[in-house]
CSV table of C-alpha atoms in Angstrom, one decimal:
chain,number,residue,atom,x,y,z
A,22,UNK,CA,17.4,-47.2,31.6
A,23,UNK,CA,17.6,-48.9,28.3
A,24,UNK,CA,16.8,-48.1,24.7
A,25,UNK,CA,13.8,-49.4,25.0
A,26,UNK,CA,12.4,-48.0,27.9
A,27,UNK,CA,13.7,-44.2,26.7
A,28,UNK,CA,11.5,-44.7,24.2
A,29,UNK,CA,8.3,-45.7,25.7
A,30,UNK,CA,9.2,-42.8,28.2
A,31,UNK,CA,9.4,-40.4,25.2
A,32,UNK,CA,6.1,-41.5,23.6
A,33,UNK,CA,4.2,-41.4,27.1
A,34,UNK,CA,5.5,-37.7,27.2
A,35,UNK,CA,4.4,-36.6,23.4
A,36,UNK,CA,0.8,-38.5,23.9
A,37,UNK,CA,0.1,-36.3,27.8
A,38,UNK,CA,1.1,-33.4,25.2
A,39,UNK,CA,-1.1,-34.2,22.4
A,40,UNK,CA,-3.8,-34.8,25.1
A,41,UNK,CA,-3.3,-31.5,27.3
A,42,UNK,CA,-3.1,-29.5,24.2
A,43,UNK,CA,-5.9,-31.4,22.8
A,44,UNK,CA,-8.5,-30.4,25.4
A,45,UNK,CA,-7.2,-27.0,24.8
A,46,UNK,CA,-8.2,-27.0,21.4
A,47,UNK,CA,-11.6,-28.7,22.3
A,48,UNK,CA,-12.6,-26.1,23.9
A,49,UNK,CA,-11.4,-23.4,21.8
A,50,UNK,CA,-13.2,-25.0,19.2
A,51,UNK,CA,-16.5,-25.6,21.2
A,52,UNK,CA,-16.2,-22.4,22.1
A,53,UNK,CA,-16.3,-20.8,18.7
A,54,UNK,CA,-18.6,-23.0,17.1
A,55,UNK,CA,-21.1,-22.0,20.1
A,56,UNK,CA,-20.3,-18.0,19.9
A,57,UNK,CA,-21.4,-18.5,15.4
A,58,UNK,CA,-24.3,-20.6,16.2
A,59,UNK,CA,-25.8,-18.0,19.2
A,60,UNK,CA,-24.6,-14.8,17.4
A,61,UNK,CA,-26.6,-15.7,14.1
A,62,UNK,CA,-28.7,-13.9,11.5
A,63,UNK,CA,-31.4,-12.9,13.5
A,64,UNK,CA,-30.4,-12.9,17.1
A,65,UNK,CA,-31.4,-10.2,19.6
A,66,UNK,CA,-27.9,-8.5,18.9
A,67,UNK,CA,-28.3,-8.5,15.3
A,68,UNK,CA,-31.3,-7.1,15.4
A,69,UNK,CA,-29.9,-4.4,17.4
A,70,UNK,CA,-31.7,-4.8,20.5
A,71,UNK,CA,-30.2,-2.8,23.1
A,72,UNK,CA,-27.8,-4.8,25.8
A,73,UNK,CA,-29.6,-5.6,29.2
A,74,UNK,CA,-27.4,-4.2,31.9
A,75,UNK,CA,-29.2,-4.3,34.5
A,76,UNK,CA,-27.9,-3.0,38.1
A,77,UNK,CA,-28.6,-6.3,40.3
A,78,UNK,CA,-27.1,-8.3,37.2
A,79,UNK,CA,-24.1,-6.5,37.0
A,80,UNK,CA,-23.6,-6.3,40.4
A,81,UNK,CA,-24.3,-10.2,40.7
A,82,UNK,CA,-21.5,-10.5,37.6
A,83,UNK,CA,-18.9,-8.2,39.8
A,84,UNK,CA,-18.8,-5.9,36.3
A,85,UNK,CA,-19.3,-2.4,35.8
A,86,UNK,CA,-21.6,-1.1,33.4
A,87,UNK,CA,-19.0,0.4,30.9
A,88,UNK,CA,-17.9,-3.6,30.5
A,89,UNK,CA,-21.2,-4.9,29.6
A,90,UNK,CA,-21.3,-1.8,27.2
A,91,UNK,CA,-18.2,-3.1,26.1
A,92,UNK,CA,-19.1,-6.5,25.8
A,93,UNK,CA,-21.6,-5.4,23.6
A,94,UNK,CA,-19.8,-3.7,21.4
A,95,UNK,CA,-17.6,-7.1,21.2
A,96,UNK,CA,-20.8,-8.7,19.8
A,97,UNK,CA,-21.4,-5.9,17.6
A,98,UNK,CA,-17.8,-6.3,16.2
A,99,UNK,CA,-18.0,-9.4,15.4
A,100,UNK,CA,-21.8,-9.2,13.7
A,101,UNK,CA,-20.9,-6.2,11.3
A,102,UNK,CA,-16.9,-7.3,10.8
A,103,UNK,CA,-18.5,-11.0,9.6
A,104,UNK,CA,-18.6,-11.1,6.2
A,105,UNK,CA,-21.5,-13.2,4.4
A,106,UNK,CA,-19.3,-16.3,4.4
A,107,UNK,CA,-17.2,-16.3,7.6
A,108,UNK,CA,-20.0,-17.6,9.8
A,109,UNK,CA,-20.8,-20.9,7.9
A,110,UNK,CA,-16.9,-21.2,7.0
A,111,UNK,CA,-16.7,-21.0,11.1
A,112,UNK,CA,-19.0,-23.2,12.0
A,113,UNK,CA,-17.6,-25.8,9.5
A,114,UNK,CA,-14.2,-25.2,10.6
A,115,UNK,CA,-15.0,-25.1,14.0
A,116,UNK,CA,-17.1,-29.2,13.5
A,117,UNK,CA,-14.1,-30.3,11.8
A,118,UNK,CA,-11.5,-29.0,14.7
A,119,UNK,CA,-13.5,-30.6,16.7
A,120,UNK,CA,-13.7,-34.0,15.0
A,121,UNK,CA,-10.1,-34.0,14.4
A,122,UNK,CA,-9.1,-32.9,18.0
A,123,UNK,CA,-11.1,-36.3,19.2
A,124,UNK,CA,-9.4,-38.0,16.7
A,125,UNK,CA,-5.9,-36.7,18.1
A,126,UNK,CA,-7.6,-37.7,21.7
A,127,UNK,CA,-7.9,-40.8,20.6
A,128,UNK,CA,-4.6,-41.4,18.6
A,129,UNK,CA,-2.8,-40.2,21.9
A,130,UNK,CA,-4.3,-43.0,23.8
A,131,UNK,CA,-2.7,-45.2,20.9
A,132,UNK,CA,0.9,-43.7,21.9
A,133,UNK,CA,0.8,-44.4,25.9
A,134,UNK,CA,-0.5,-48.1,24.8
A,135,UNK,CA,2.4,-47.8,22.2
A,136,UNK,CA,-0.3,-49.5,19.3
A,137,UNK,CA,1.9,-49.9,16.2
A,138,UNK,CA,-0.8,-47.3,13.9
A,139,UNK,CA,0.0,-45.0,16.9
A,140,UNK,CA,2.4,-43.0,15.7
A,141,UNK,CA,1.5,-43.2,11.9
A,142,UNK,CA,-2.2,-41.8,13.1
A,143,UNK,CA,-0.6,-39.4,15.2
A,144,UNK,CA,1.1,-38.2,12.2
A,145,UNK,CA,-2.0,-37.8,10.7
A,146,UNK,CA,-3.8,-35.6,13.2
A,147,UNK,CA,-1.6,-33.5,14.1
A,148,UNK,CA,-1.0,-32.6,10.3
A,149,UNK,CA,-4.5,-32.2,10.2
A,150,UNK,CA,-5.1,-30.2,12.8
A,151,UNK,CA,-2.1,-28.1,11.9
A,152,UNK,CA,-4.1,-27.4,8.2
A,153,UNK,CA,-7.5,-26.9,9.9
A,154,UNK,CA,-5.1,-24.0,12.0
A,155,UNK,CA,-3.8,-23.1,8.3
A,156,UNK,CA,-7.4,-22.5,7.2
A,157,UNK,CA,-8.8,-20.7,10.0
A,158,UNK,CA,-5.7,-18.6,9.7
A,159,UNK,CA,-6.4,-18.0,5.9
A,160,UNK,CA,-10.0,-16.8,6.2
A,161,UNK,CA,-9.2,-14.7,9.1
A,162,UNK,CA,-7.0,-12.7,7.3
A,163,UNK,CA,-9.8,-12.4,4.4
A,164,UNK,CA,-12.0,-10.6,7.0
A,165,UNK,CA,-12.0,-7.1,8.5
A,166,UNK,CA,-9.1,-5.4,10.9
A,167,UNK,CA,-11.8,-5.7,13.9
A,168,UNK,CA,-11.8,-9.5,13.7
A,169,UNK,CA,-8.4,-9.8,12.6
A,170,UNK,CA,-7.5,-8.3,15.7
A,171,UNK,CA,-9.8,-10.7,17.6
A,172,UNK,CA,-8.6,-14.4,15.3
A,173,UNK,CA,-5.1,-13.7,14.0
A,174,UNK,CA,-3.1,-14.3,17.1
A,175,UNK,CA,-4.7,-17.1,19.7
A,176,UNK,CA,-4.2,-18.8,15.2
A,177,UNK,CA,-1.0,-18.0,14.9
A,178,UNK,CA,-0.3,-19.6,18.3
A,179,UNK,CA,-2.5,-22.7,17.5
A,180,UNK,CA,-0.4,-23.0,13.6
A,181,UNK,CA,3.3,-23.2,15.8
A,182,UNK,CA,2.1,-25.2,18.4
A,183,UNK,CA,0.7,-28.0,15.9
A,184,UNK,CA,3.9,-27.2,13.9
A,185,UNK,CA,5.7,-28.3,16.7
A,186,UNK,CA,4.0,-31.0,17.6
A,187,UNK,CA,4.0,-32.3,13.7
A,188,UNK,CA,7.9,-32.0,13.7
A,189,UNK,CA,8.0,-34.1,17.0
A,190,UNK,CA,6.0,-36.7,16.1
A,191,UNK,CA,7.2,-37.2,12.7
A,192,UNK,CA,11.2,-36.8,14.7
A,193,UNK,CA,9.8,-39.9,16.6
A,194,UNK,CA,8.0,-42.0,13.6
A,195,UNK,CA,11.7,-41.2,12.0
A,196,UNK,CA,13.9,-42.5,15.0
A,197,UNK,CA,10.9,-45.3,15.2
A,198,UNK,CA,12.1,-47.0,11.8
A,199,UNK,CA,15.8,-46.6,12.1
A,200,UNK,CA,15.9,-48.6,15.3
A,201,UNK,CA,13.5,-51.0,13.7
């Protein structure tokens, strides 16, 4: 193998894992930005309405009922921990993680087809990304110990893996220029 061809290899390989933790993030995004728009102001659980655990249901589910209690209580947790501004500070979060995850989709694509913005754009999102993880993490730690307990880590795992990432793309920008 020559130089060249090393190199293509090793930009094919940071763009499948840009991409596979990419979708990851998608739906870890999609995920909470659905969980603040259902539990809202003014939903049957805020309102206190008791859960519906019914026998057939849970039996359909394969849970017991002290798990639906329990995943009520999750609900609850989150609805009383929430302080006035972490929903809409979610839910914005949340639109732009998702936004810039597409847009890291997108510059991956750019790396396999080795496009010469590629790796600047690259760059680019996954800083991004890796200050959206910087933010979350930041208001989660503004928030109660119950939610804390339910944010800080899957963050803290998100902030080193686009730390990673950033430091491996801007390893490759760097090697890039020098055998320019």
């Amino acid at each position: 193998m020559n130089n060249s061809e090393i190199k293509t290899a090793n930009f094919s390989w940071l763009a499948v894992v840009i991409m596979l933790f990419g979708l990851l993030l998608l739906a870890s995004h999609s995920n909470e930005l659905l969980k603040q728009a259902v539990l809202g102001p003014g939903s049957s659980a805020d309102l206190g309405f008791a859960a519906d655990c019914r026998a057939d249901e849970l039996e359909e589910e394969q849970l017991s009922l002290e798990e639906c209690q329990l995943m009520v209580s999750n609900v609850r947790i989150i609805l009383s921990s929430s302080p006035e501004w972490f929903r809409p500070y979610q839910l914005t979060l949340s639109s732009l993680g998702i936004a810039a995850t597409l847009f890291s989709l997108v510059t991956a694509f750019g790396l396999i087809n080795r496009q010469s913005p590629g790796l600047g754009l690259a760059i680019v999102s996954t800083a991004l990304l890796f200050i959206i993880d910087i933010a979350g993490f930041v208001a989660a730690v503004n928030t109660g110990p119950l939610l804390r307990a339910q944010y800080l880590w899957p963050l803290l795992l998100w902030i080193c893996i686009h730390l990673c990432m950033l430091v491996a793309v801007i390893r490759f920008g760097q090697q890039d220029e020098m055998d320019s």
